[in-house]
Amino acid sequence: MSESLKLEVSYKQILQMSLPISFAILVPQFNFLINSFFLSQLGEGYLGASGVTGVYYLIFSVIGFGLNNGLQALISRRAGQERLKEIGDLFIQSVYISLFIAIVGIVITHTVAPLIFKNFTNEIIYQPTIDFLKIRIWGLPFLYLYQMRNGLLVGTNQSKLLVYGTLAETISNIILDYGLIFGNFGLPKIGFNGAAYASIIAEFIGMSVVFIVISVKGMSERFGLFENVKFNWIITKTILTQSSPLILQYAISIISWEFFFILISHDGSIALDVSQVMRLMFGFFGIFIWAFAATSNTMVSNIIGQGLHDKVNLLIKKIVALSLGSTLLIFVPLQFFASQILGLFNQDPAFLTLAIPVFRVVCIAILFMSVSTICLNAVTGTGNTKINLLIEIFTIVLYCIYVYLVMEVYNLSIVWGWGSEWVYWLSIFTLSFLYLRSGKWKKGSNI
């Protein structure tokens, strides 16, 4: 554990960091697909209901993701500056922040969420949705601690260690899903709610394995992770200053997606099932994109920490080339097998007739995302996360106006509704690109 934490601007360095992250994202997304496949076997509507609950839980998940991204940029900057002991101080304070947010999330889910869902969701899926969420939300503390290790491992160029916790969580989740949903392996048959219990237990297992790995690899000693466990407001303020715009950014983004799913639910269960499958497509086939995005955040911050501001644009271009190239390699062949892929979830002709054109729209949107999210995470790496928030607010306003007009005012097909992703990602790219090109980030890059 004595290797330098300074990163280089090279394709080799980018791939060394991004490939383990890709695997760490791939395995739970594969798990999510398996979980959705299991739930689809319960009958019509359950897959759509899992989409509504999934997006709700994702709102809280991305709050942790925003905190993690801010922490990751801070840790990467300290790594580039070789201020190693400060990394431990940042990590422990982020743990306290995340646990506090988890408690707030649990309280909101048991008090406010039932009122919101009762007024805005289809009455058929209301009760199973609320029952599921009241169980699922208890996994939030484990998820947040799990996410904080991402900031630590990726920020210190130890992304290869991500795979241990990921594999532990995923394997246990698949086994428990199969057991608790259908009553296999001698476990009780709980049905829809079985997926919630399985996810909570799996998140706890994944979190435990991660902290064992961190201890065994000697990271606790090297970075002083538990040397200063007292609450420190100055460090906490630093983390919140960096992360709060990101937390708000991601929360706004996913809340708008929940708004989209609620509008989709007005079109019936088939439209909702199709949209849930499209969300899965975004998650599963965007794996390499999100890995490159995390790499962009970390490497930009690390390079700036080394004082190499003039190499940042070259770094971004190289990451964009890898991200767009890998996405094209995946999506061009997929166009010939759209019906077979979608048929894995539902063979109903009505489902396939609606899903195939939506799939084409989503594929193009993911190509846009492969460039846009790299640029947006590069903005995060510069340290000026307020710009991230402003970009997100402007984009979400456009997104919501488009969705409302298409789905509610003009009552167009969900094919047009999913065109909102084009609006979103093209706006993200335009604003991020203009900011990075301006060079203004060089004046405010100290974090």
Tab-separated table of C-alpha atoms in Angstrom:
chain	number	residue	atom	x	y	z
A	1	MET	CA	0.000	0.000	0.000
A	2	SER	CA	2.974	2.329	-0.511
A	3	GLU	CA	2.379	3.113	-4.200
A	4	SER	CA	1.942	6.699	-5.300
A	5	LEU	CA	-1.630	7.974	-5.513
A	6	LYS	CA	-0.836	10.437	-8.291
A	7	LEU	CA	-2.574	9.545	-11.563
A	8	GLU	CA	-1.380	9.904	-15.173
A	9	VAL	CA	-3.220	11.213	-18.234
A	10	SER	CA	-3.195	8.030	-20.334
A	11	TYR	CA	-5.614	5.499	-21.798
A	12	LYS	CA	-3.953	2.798	-19.697
A	13	GLN	CA	-4.572	4.718	-16.470
A	14	ILE	CA	-8.189	5.428	-17.450
A	15	LEU	CA	-8.866	1.757	-18.171
A	16	GLN	CA	-7.073	0.581	-15.027
A	17	MET	CA	-9.448	2.689	-12.989
A	18	SER	CA	-12.652	2.326	-14.989
A	19	LEU	CA	-12.723	-1.424	-15.680
A	20	PRO	CA	-12.973	-2.493	-12.013
A	21	ILE	CA	-15.643	0.178	-11.520
A	22	SER	CA	-17.487	-1.241	-14.546
A	23	PHE	CA	-17.484	-4.675	-12.990
A	24	ALA	CA	-18.656	-3.269	-9.663
A	25	ILE	CA	-21.580	-1.616	-11.464
A	26	LEU	CA	-22.238	-4.546	-13.818
A	27	VAL	CA	-22.842	-7.150	-11.157
A	28	PRO	CA	-25.593	-5.316	-9.191
A	29	GLN	CA	-27.252	-4.224	-12.440
A	30	PHE	CA	-27.270	-7.850	-13.542
A	31	ASN	CA	-28.741	-8.636	-10.154
A	32	PHE	CA	-31.405	-5.957	-10.666
A	33	LEU	CA	-32.320	-7.529	-14.014
A	34	ILE	CA	-32.656	-10.940	-12.379
A	35	ASN	CA	-34.781	-9.424	-9.629
A	36	SER	CA	-37.083	-7.784	-12.197
A	37	PHE	CA	-37.324	-11.068	-14.082
A	38	PHE	CA	-38.408	-12.824	-10.875
A	39	LEU	CA	-41.032	-10.157	-10.126
A	40	SER	CA	-42.372	-10.289	-13.681
A	41	GLN	CA	-43.267	-13.940	-13.018
A	42	LEU	CA	-45.733	-12.870	-10.320
A	43	GLY	CA	-48.098	-11.441	-12.926
A	44	GLU	CA	-49.020	-8.218	-14.723
A	45	GLY	CA	-48.398	-5.016	-12.802
A	46	TYR	CA	-45.713	-6.264	-10.417
A	47	LEU	CA	-42.882	-5.250	-12.749
A	48	GLY	CA	-44.396	-1.785	-13.093
A	49	ALA	CA	-44.907	-1.515	-9.334
A	50	SER	CA	-41.259	-2.428	-8.823
A	51	GLY	CA	-40.424	0.440	-11.191
A	52	VAL	CA	-42.299	2.971	-9.040
A	53	THR	CA	-40.750	1.656	-5.804
A	54	GLY	CA	-37.361	1.403	-7.463
A	55	VAL	CA	-37.361	5.025	-8.567
A	56	TYR	CA	-38.498	6.151	-5.098
A	57	TYR	CA	-35.658	4.251	-3.419
A	58	LEU	CA	-33.343	5.587	-6.098
A	59	ILE	CA	-34.134	9.123	-4.933
A	60	PHE	CA	-32.539	8.351	-1.572
A	61	SER	CA	-29.854	6.243	-3.196
A	62	VAL	CA	-28.662	9.145	-5.353
A	63	ILE	CA	-28.542	11.409	-2.292
A	64	GLY	CA	-25.875	9.023	-1.030
A	65	PHE	CA	-24.385	8.945	-4.520
A	66	GLY	CA	-24.105	12.736	-4.494
A	67	LEU	CA	-22.429	12.648	-1.100
A	68	ASN	CA	-20.129	9.902	-2.378
A	69	ASN	CA	-19.192	11.890	-5.502
A	70	GLY	CA	-18.361	14.974	-3.470
A	71	LEU	CA	-16.321	12.864	-1.055
A	72	GLN	CA	-14.614	11.151	-3.978
A	73	ALA	CA	-13.499	14.482	-5.458
A	74	LEU	CA	-12.183	15.634	-2.064
A	75	ILE	CA	-10.295	12.381	-1.458
A	76	SER	CA	-8.885	12.415	-5.013
A	77	ARG	CA	-7.637	15.967	-4.503
A	78	ARG	CA	-5.943	14.975	-1.215
A	79	ALA	CA	-4.440	11.908	-2.931
A	80	GLY	CA	-3.008	14.055	-5.720
A	81	GLN	CA	-1.545	16.374	-3.067
A	82	GLU	CA	-0.349	13.368	-0.976
A	83	ARG	CA	-2.159	14.602	2.156
A	84	LEU	CA	-3.028	11.038	3.156
A	85	LYS	CA	-4.103	11.379	6.800
A	86	GLU	CA	-6.757	13.909	5.838
A	87	ILE	CA	-8.438	11.177	3.787
A	88	GLY	CA	-9.419	9.292	6.947
A	89	ASP	CA	-10.889	12.418	8.503
A	90	LEU	CA	-13.002	13.019	5.413
A	91	PHE	CA	-14.199	9.417	5.366
A	92	ILE	CA	-15.359	9.163	8.990
A	93	GLN	CA	-17.252	12.463	8.850
A	94	SER	CA	-18.996	11.342	5.658
A	95	VAL	CA	-20.159	8.229	7.518
A	96	TYR	CA	-21.832	10.391	10.172
A	97	ILE	CA	-23.510	12.561	7.529
A	98	SER	CA	-24.821	9.564	5.577
A	99	LEU	CA	-26.281	7.858	8.645
A	100	PHE	CA	-28.145	11.041	9.582
A	101	ILE	CA	-29.613	11.283	6.077
A	102	ALA	CA	-30.628	7.596	6.274
A	103	ILE	CA	-32.624	8.231	9.452
A	104	VAL	CA	-34.417	11.152	7.786
A	105	GLY	CA	-35.217	8.949	4.770
A	106	ILE	CA	-36.730	6.238	6.959
A	107	VAL	CA	-38.932	8.739	8.790
A	108	ILE	CA	-40.149	10.351	5.537
A	109	THR	CA	-41.010	6.958	4.029
A	110	HIS	CA	-43.161	5.959	7.003
A	111	THR	CA	-44.950	9.294	7.323
A	112	VAL	CA	-45.017	11.427	4.170
A	113	ALA	CA	-44.620	8.879	1.357
A	114	PRO	CA	-48.013	7.153	1.885
A	115	LEU	CA	-49.801	10.492	1.449
A	116	ILE	CA	-47.900	11.302	-1.748
A	117	PHE	CA	-48.430	7.903	-3.368
A	118	LYS	CA	-52.111	7.797	-2.421
A	119	ASN	CA	-52.786	10.994	-4.325
A	120	PHE	CA	-50.662	10.376	-7.407
A	121	THR	CA	-50.425	6.639	-8.153
A	122	ASN	CA	-52.839	4.107	-9.581
A	123	GLU	CA	-54.996	2.798	-6.699
A	124	ILE	CA	-54.317	-0.799	-7.749
A	125	ILE	CA	-50.569	-0.532	-7.085
A	126	TYR	CA	-50.809	1.886	-4.121
A	127	GLN	CA	-50.954	-0.600	-1.226
A	128	PRO	CA	-48.310	-3.056	-2.462
A	129	THR	CA	-46.049	-0.119	-3.276
A	130	ILE	CA	-46.294	1.378	0.228
A	131	ASP	CA	-45.937	-1.984	1.961
A	132	PHE	CA	-42.802	-2.679	-0.078
A	133	LEU	CA	-41.237	0.726	0.569
A	134	LYS	CA	-41.767	0.577	4.331
A	135	ILE	CA	-39.647	-2.571	4.339
A	136	ARG	CA	-37.110	-1.630	1.685
A	137	ILE	CA	-36.151	1.719	3.209
A	138	TRP	CA	-34.463	-0.002	6.193
A	139	GLY	CA	-31.622	-0.970	3.895
A	140	LEU	CA	-30.690	2.697	3.437
A	141	PRO	CA	-28.045	2.909	6.223
A	142	PHE	CA	-26.235	-0.128	4.804
A	143	LEU	CA	-26.444	1.280	1.280
A	144	TYR	CA	-24.976	4.631	2.338
A	145	LEU	CA	-22.036	3.050	4.146
A	146	TYR	CA	-21.538	0.883	1.090
A	147	GLN	CA	-21.478	3.989	-1.110
A	148	MET	CA	-18.984	5.786	1.118
A	149	ARG	CA	-16.470	3.010	0.504
A	150	ASN	CA	-16.793	3.841	-3.224
A	151	GLY	CA	-15.573	7.360	-2.540
A	152	LEU	CA	-12.654	5.993	-0.538
A	153	LEU	CA	-11.593	3.198	-2.901
A	154	VAL	CA	-12.034	5.081	-6.178
A	155	GLY	CA	-10.611	8.300	-4.762
A	156	THR	CA	-7.426	6.506	-3.660
A	157	ASN	CA	-7.037	4.577	-6.945
A	158	GLN	CA	-8.046	1.266	-5.335
A	159	SER	CA	-11.043	0.623	-7.595
A	160	LYS	CA	-9.934	-2.987	-8.090
A	161	LEU	CA	-11.069	-3.701	-4.528
A	162	LEU	CA	-14.673	-2.785	-5.371
A	163	VAL	CA	-15.396	-6.265	-6.701
A	164	TYR	CA	-15.325	-8.100	-3.352
A	165	GLY	CA	-18.265	-6.347	-1.737
A	166	THR	CA	-20.098	-6.220	-5.053
A	167	LEU	CA	-19.898	-9.972	-5.586
A	168	ALA	CA	-20.929	-10.699	-1.986
A	169	GLU	CA	-23.983	-8.453	-2.239
A	170	THR	CA	-25.070	-9.673	-5.641
A	171	ILE	CA	-24.758	-13.402	-5.056
A	172	SER	CA	-26.613	-13.172	-1.754
A	173	ASN	CA	-29.328	-10.968	-3.309
A	174	ILE	CA	-30.034	-13.384	-6.162
A	175	ILE	CA	-30.196	-16.374	-3.818
A	176	LEU	CA	-32.428	-14.548	-1.336
A	177	ASP	CA	-34.672	-13.167	-4.098
A	178	TYR	CA	-35.274	-16.647	-5.473
A	179	GLY	CA	-35.861	-17.972	-1.989
A	180	LEU	CA	-38.051	-15.265	-0.457
A	181	ILE	CA	-40.158	-14.346	-3.507
A	182	PHE	CA	-41.104	-17.940	-4.412
A	183	GLY	CA	-40.472	-19.825	-1.152
A	184	ASN	CA	-37.438	-21.811	-2.323
A	185	PHE	CA	-34.464	-23.149	-0.279
A	186	GLY	CA	-36.765	-23.695	2.699
A	187	LEU	CA	-37.399	-19.945	3.053
A	188	PRO	CA	-40.880	-18.463	3.533
A	189	LYS	CA	-42.800	-17.475	0.385
A	190	ILE	CA	-43.286	-13.709	0.782
A	191	GLY	CA	-43.891	-12.713	-2.841
A	192	PHE	CA	-43.371	-9.070	-3.850
A	193	ASN	CA	-42.117	-8.015	-0.408
A	194	GLY	CA	-39.595	-10.851	-0.459
A	195	ALA	CA	-37.512	-8.762	-2.860
A	196	ALA	CA	-37.368	-5.970	-0.255
A	197	TYR	CA	-36.127	-8.264	2.521
A	198	ALA	CA	-33.597	-9.864	0.156
A	199	SER	CA	-32.165	-6.478	-0.828
A	200	ILE	CA	-31.758	-5.315	2.780
A	201	ILE	CA	-29.892	-8.448	3.838
A	202	ALA	CA	-27.715	-8.345	0.718
A	203	GLU	CA	-26.778	-4.686	1.313
A	204	PHE	CA	-25.727	-5.539	4.860
A	205	ILE	CA	-23.570	-8.419	3.598
A	206	GLY	CA	-21.955	-6.266	0.906
A	207	MET	CA	-21.208	-3.486	3.377
A	208	SER	CA	-19.638	-5.922	5.865
A	209	VAL	CA	-17.374	-7.485	3.236
A	210	VAL	CA	-16.160	-4.072	2.086
A	211	PHE	CA	-15.064	-2.993	5.541
A	212	ILE	CA	-13.314	-6.319	6.062
A	213	VAL	CA	-11.396	-5.806	2.798
A	214	ILE	CA	-10.446	-2.241	3.763
A	215	SER	CA	-9.090	-3.517	7.103
A	216	VAL	CA	-7.205	-6.484	5.610
A	217	LYS	CA	-5.548	-4.309	2.945
A	218	GLY	CA	-4.196	-1.948	5.586
A	219	MET	CA	-6.110	1.092	4.372
A	220	SER	CA	-7.350	1.913	7.859
A	221	GLU	CA	-3.795	2.465	9.076
A	222	ARG	CA	-2.489	4.195	5.956
A	223	PHE	CA	-5.242	6.799	5.811
A	224	GLY	CA	-6.036	6.948	9.519
A	225	LEU	CA	-9.676	6.039	8.935
A	226	PHE	CA	-10.572	5.645	12.595
A	227	GLU	CA	-7.925	7.767	14.307
A	228	ASN	CA	-10.200	10.801	14.736
A	229	VAL	CA	-13.731	9.516	15.281
A	230	LYS	CA	-15.076	12.630	16.982
A	231	PHE	CA	-17.563	14.720	15.068
A	232	ASN	CA	-15.720	17.568	13.351
A	233	TRP	CA	-17.878	20.420	12.091
A	234	ILE	CA	-15.124	22.029	9.984
A	235	ILE	CA	-14.527	18.836	7.978
A	236	THR	CA	-18.260	18.143	7.832
A	237	LYS	CA	-18.840	21.630	6.438
A	238	THR	CA	-16.168	21.018	3.786
A	239	ILE	CA	-17.892	17.804	2.705
A	240	LEU	CA	-21.343	19.376	2.681
A	241	THR	CA	-20.119	22.423	0.752
A	242	GLN	CA	-18.733	20.109	-1.913
A	243	SER	CA	-21.498	17.488	-1.855
A	244	SER	CA	-24.737	19.351	-1.144
A	245	PRO	CA	-25.067	20.782	-4.680
A	246	LEU	CA	-24.488	17.249	-6.026
A	247	ILE	CA	-26.995	15.736	-3.599
A	248	LEU	CA	-29.604	18.288	-4.638
A	249	GLN	CA	-28.663	17.820	-8.298
A	250	TYR	CA	-29.154	14.039	-8.249
A	251	ALA	CA	-32.267	14.234	-6.074
A	252	ILE	CA	-33.903	16.714	-8.448
A	253	SER	CA	-32.982	14.493	-11.385
A	254	ILE	CA	-34.524	11.338	-9.933
A	255	ILE	CA	-37.582	13.141	-8.540
A	256	SER	CA	-38.255	14.305	-12.083
A	257	TRP	CA	-37.963	10.684	-13.205
A	258	GLU	CA	-40.481	9.680	-10.536
A	259	PHE	CA	-42.743	12.407	-11.940
A	260	PHE	CA	-42.281	10.827	-15.367
A	261	PHE	CA	-43.136	7.345	-14.059
A	262	ILE	CA	-46.253	8.634	-12.298
A	263	LEU	CA	-47.458	10.182	-15.570
A	264	ILE	CA	-46.651	6.924	-17.370
A	265	SER	CA	-48.774	5.002	-14.827
A	266	HIS	CA	-51.822	6.938	-16.081
A	267	ASP	CA	-51.407	5.125	-19.418
A	268	GLY	CA	-51.906	1.676	-17.865
A	269	SER	CA	-49.861	-1.287	-16.703
A	270	ILE	CA	-48.361	-2.159	-20.104
A	271	ALA	CA	-46.911	1.337	-20.541
A	272	LEU	CA	-45.554	1.190	-17.002
A	273	ASP	CA	-44.008	-2.253	-17.574
A	274	VAL	CA	-42.373	-1.049	-20.799
A	275	SER	CA	-40.942	1.992	-19.019
A	276	GLN	CA	-39.580	-0.156	-16.193
A	277	VAL	CA	-37.749	-2.304	-18.742
A	278	MET	CA	-36.343	0.852	-20.347
A	279	ARG	CA	-35.087	1.985	-16.955
A	280	LEU	CA	-33.355	-1.362	-16.638
A	281	MET	CA	-31.790	-0.799	-20.042
A	282	PHE	CA	-30.402	2.533	-18.894
A	283	GLY	CA	-28.934	0.901	-15.816
A	284	PHE	CA	-27.542	-2.241	-17.400
A	285	PHE	CA	-26.218	-0.904	-20.701
A	286	GLY	CA	-24.955	2.319	-19.130
A	287	ILE	CA	-22.504	0.379	-16.950
A	288	PHE	CA	-19.336	1.390	-18.779
A	289	ILE	CA	-20.602	4.949	-19.120
A	290	TRP	CA	-21.059	5.379	-15.358
A	291	ALA	CA	-17.667	3.775	-14.760
A	292	PHE	CA	-16.013	6.271	-17.086
A	293	ALA	CA	-18.015	9.057	-15.417
A	294	ALA	CA	-16.663	8.091	-11.969
A	295	THR	CA	-13.191	7.914	-13.510
A	296	SER	CA	-13.656	11.393	-14.993
A	297	ASN	CA	-14.556	12.861	-11.591
A	298	THR	CA	-11.622	11.225	-9.815
A	299	MET	CA	-8.932	11.757	-12.431
A	300	VAL	CA	-9.826	15.389	-13.118
A	301	SER	CA	-9.655	16.160	-9.403
A	302	ASN	CA	-6.397	14.236	-8.965
A	303	ILE	CA	-4.747	15.911	-11.968
A	304	ILE	CA	-5.766	19.356	-10.700
A	305	GLY	CA	-4.387	18.379	-7.278
A	306	GLN	CA	-1.049	17.801	-8.974
A	307	GLY	CA	-1.237	21.277	-10.526
A	308	LEU	CA	-1.587	19.927	-14.079
A	309	HIS	CA	-4.527	22.110	-15.128
A	310	ASP	CA	-3.376	22.227	-18.742
A	311	LYS	CA	-3.879	18.446	-19.100
A	312	VAL	CA	-7.502	18.369	-17.963
A	313	ASN	CA	-9.069	18.907	-21.413
A	314	LEU	CA	-6.871	16.197	-22.950
A	315	LEU	CA	-7.923	13.824	-20.173
A	316	ILE	CA	-11.626	14.532	-20.784
A	317	LYS	CA	-11.239	13.933	-24.536
A	318	LYS	CA	-9.622	10.547	-23.906
A	319	ILE	CA	-12.338	9.453	-21.470
A	320	VAL	CA	-15.088	10.600	-23.874
A	321	ALA	CA	-13.481	8.626	-26.715
A	322	LEU	CA	-13.440	5.437	-24.628
A	323	SER	CA	-16.974	5.978	-23.316
A	324	LEU	CA	-18.572	6.702	-26.694
A	325	GLY	CA	-16.568	3.970	-28.427
A	326	SER	CA	-17.547	1.248	-25.952
A	327	THR	CA	-21.215	2.322	-26.108
A	328	LEU	CA	-21.255	2.109	-29.905
A	329	LEU	CA	-19.750	-1.378	-29.776
A	330	ILE	CA	-22.613	-2.488	-27.545
A	331	PHE	CA	-25.561	-0.735	-29.155
A	332	VAL	CA	-25.010	-1.283	-32.870
A	333	PRO	CA	-25.377	-5.105	-32.615
A	334	LEU	CA	-28.295	-4.777	-30.165
A	335	GLN	CA	-30.477	-3.102	-32.789
A	336	PHE	CA	-30.788	-6.434	-34.591
A	337	PHE	CA	-32.019	-8.283	-31.503
A	338	ALA	CA	-34.456	-5.790	-29.951
A	339	SER	CA	-37.468	-8.118	-29.984
A	340	GLN	CA	-35.495	-11.036	-28.508
A	341	ILE	CA	-34.094	-8.900	-25.688
A	342	LEU	CA	-37.442	-7.353	-24.801
A	343	GLY	CA	-39.145	-10.735	-25.122
A	344	LEU	CA	-37.155	-11.945	-22.114
A	345	PHE	CA	-39.411	-9.756	-19.974
A	346	ASN	CA	-42.745	-10.122	-21.745
A	347	GLN	CA	-43.871	-12.059	-24.841
A	348	ASP	CA	-47.213	-10.232	-25.093
A	349	PRO	CA	-47.524	-8.778	-28.644
A	350	ALA	CA	-49.026	-5.567	-27.235
A	351	PHE	CA	-45.992	-5.163	-24.971
A	352	LEU	CA	-43.495	-5.767	-27.792
A	353	THR	CA	-45.320	-3.473	-30.226
A	354	LEU	CA	-44.964	-0.586	-27.778
A	355	ALA	CA	-41.551	-1.520	-26.375
A	356	ILE	CA	-39.514	-1.864	-29.586
A	357	PRO	CA	-39.812	1.771	-30.810
A	358	VAL	CA	-39.200	2.998	-27.246
A	359	PHE	CA	-36.077	0.807	-27.179
A	360	ARG	CA	-34.761	2.561	-30.316
A	361	VAL	CA	-35.295	5.979	-28.726
A	362	VAL	CA	-33.579	4.887	-25.506
A	363	CYS	CA	-30.562	3.503	-27.369
A	364	ILE	CA	-29.912	6.866	-29.023
A	365	ALA	CA	-30.403	8.608	-25.667
A	366	ILE	CA	-27.752	6.376	-24.090
A	367	LEU	CA	-25.314	7.341	-26.852
A	368	PHE	CA	-25.900	10.981	-25.899
A	369	MET	CA	-25.424	10.047	-22.243
A	370	SER	CA	-22.063	8.396	-22.974
A	371	VAL	CA	-20.613	11.823	-23.769
A	372	SER	CA	-22.720	14.119	-21.598
A	373	THR	CA	-22.192	12.383	-18.266
A	374	ILE	CA	-18.404	12.373	-18.748
A	375	CYS	CA	-18.448	16.139	-19.199
A	376	LEU	CA	-20.793	16.650	-16.241
A	377	ASN	CA	-18.587	14.550	-13.937
A	378	ALA	CA	-15.538	16.430	-15.151
A	379	VAL	CA	-17.255	19.568	-13.872
A	380	THR	CA	-17.640	17.775	-10.523
A	381	GLY	CA	-13.928	16.967	-10.522
A	382	THR	CA	-13.018	20.635	-10.936
A	383	GLY	CA	-14.572	21.236	-7.526
A	384	ASN	CA	-17.225	23.762	-8.578
A	385	THR	CA	-20.261	21.640	-7.773
A	386	LYS	CA	-22.552	24.681	-7.723
A	387	ILE	CA	-22.211	24.716	-11.502
A	388	ASN	CA	-23.379	21.078	-11.551
A	389	LEU	CA	-26.496	22.102	-9.670
A	390	LEU	CA	-27.249	25.044	-11.961
A	391	ILE	CA	-26.824	22.821	-15.026
A	392	GLU	CA	-29.177	20.231	-13.530
A	393	ILE	CA	-31.856	22.753	-12.543
A	394	PHE	CA	-31.966	24.327	-15.998
A	395	THR	CA	-32.055	20.918	-17.681
A	396	ILE	CA	-34.742	19.487	-15.396
A	397	VAL	CA	-37.018	22.464	-16.027
A	398	LEU	CA	-36.818	21.742	-19.763
A	399	TYR	CA	-37.287	18.020	-19.121
A	400	CYS	CA	-40.412	18.436	-16.960
A	401	ILE	CA	-42.009	20.907	-19.354
A	402	TYR	CA	-41.453	18.487	-22.232
A	403	VAL	CA	-42.787	15.467	-20.297
A	404	TYR	CA	-45.892	17.294	-19.087
A	405	LEU	CA	-46.756	18.639	-22.538
A	406	VAL	CA	-46.194	15.297	-24.273
A	407	MET	CA	-47.838	13.002	-21.713
A	408	GLU	CA	-50.597	15.131	-20.188
A	409	VAL	CA	-51.464	17.977	-22.558
A	410	TYR	CA	-51.146	16.230	-25.928
A	411	ASN	CA	-51.522	12.617	-24.664
A	412	LEU	CA	-48.894	11.298	-27.061
A	413	SER	CA	-47.409	7.820	-27.007
A	414	ILE	CA	-44.723	6.955	-24.461
A	415	VAL	CA	-42.370	6.703	-27.442
A	416	TRP	CA	-42.517	10.493	-27.505
A	417	GLY	CA	-42.399	10.561	-23.716
A	418	TRP	CA	-39.055	8.777	-23.679
A	419	GLY	CA	-37.789	11.393	-26.122
A	420	SER	CA	-37.401	13.482	-22.968
A	421	GLU	CA	-34.080	11.688	-22.455
A	422	TRP	CA	-32.809	13.312	-25.646
A	423	VAL	CA	-33.778	16.712	-24.273
A	424	TYR	CA	-32.098	15.945	-20.953
A	425	TRP	CA	-28.737	14.611	-22.141
A	426	LEU	CA	-28.245	17.087	-24.984
A	427	SER	CA	-28.874	19.958	-22.556
A	428	ILE	CA	-26.439	18.462	-20.027
A	429	PHE	CA	-23.747	18.153	-22.688
A	430	THR	CA	-24.200	21.664	-24.053
A	431	LEU	CA	-23.980	23.394	-20.674
A	432	SER	CA	-21.133	21.222	-19.310
A	433	PHE	CA	-19.103	21.619	-22.497
A	434	LEU	CA	-19.495	25.396	-22.487
A	435	TYR	CA	-18.365	25.634	-18.840
A	436	LEU	CA	-15.324	23.390	-19.321
A	437	ARG	CA	-14.340	25.227	-22.482
A	438	SER	CA	-14.591	28.608	-20.744
A	439	GLY	CA	-11.715	27.767	-18.394
A	440	LYS	CA	-13.467	29.496	-15.475
A	441	TRP	CA	-13.052	26.333	-13.382
A	442	LYS	CA	-9.303	27.047	-13.097
A	443	LYS	CA	-10.051	30.001	-10.812
A	444	GLY	CA	-12.186	28.026	-8.339
A	445	SER	CA	-10.579	24.581	-8.293
A	446	ASN	CA	-9.300	24.576	-4.709
A	447	ILE	CA	-11.275	22.145	-2.530
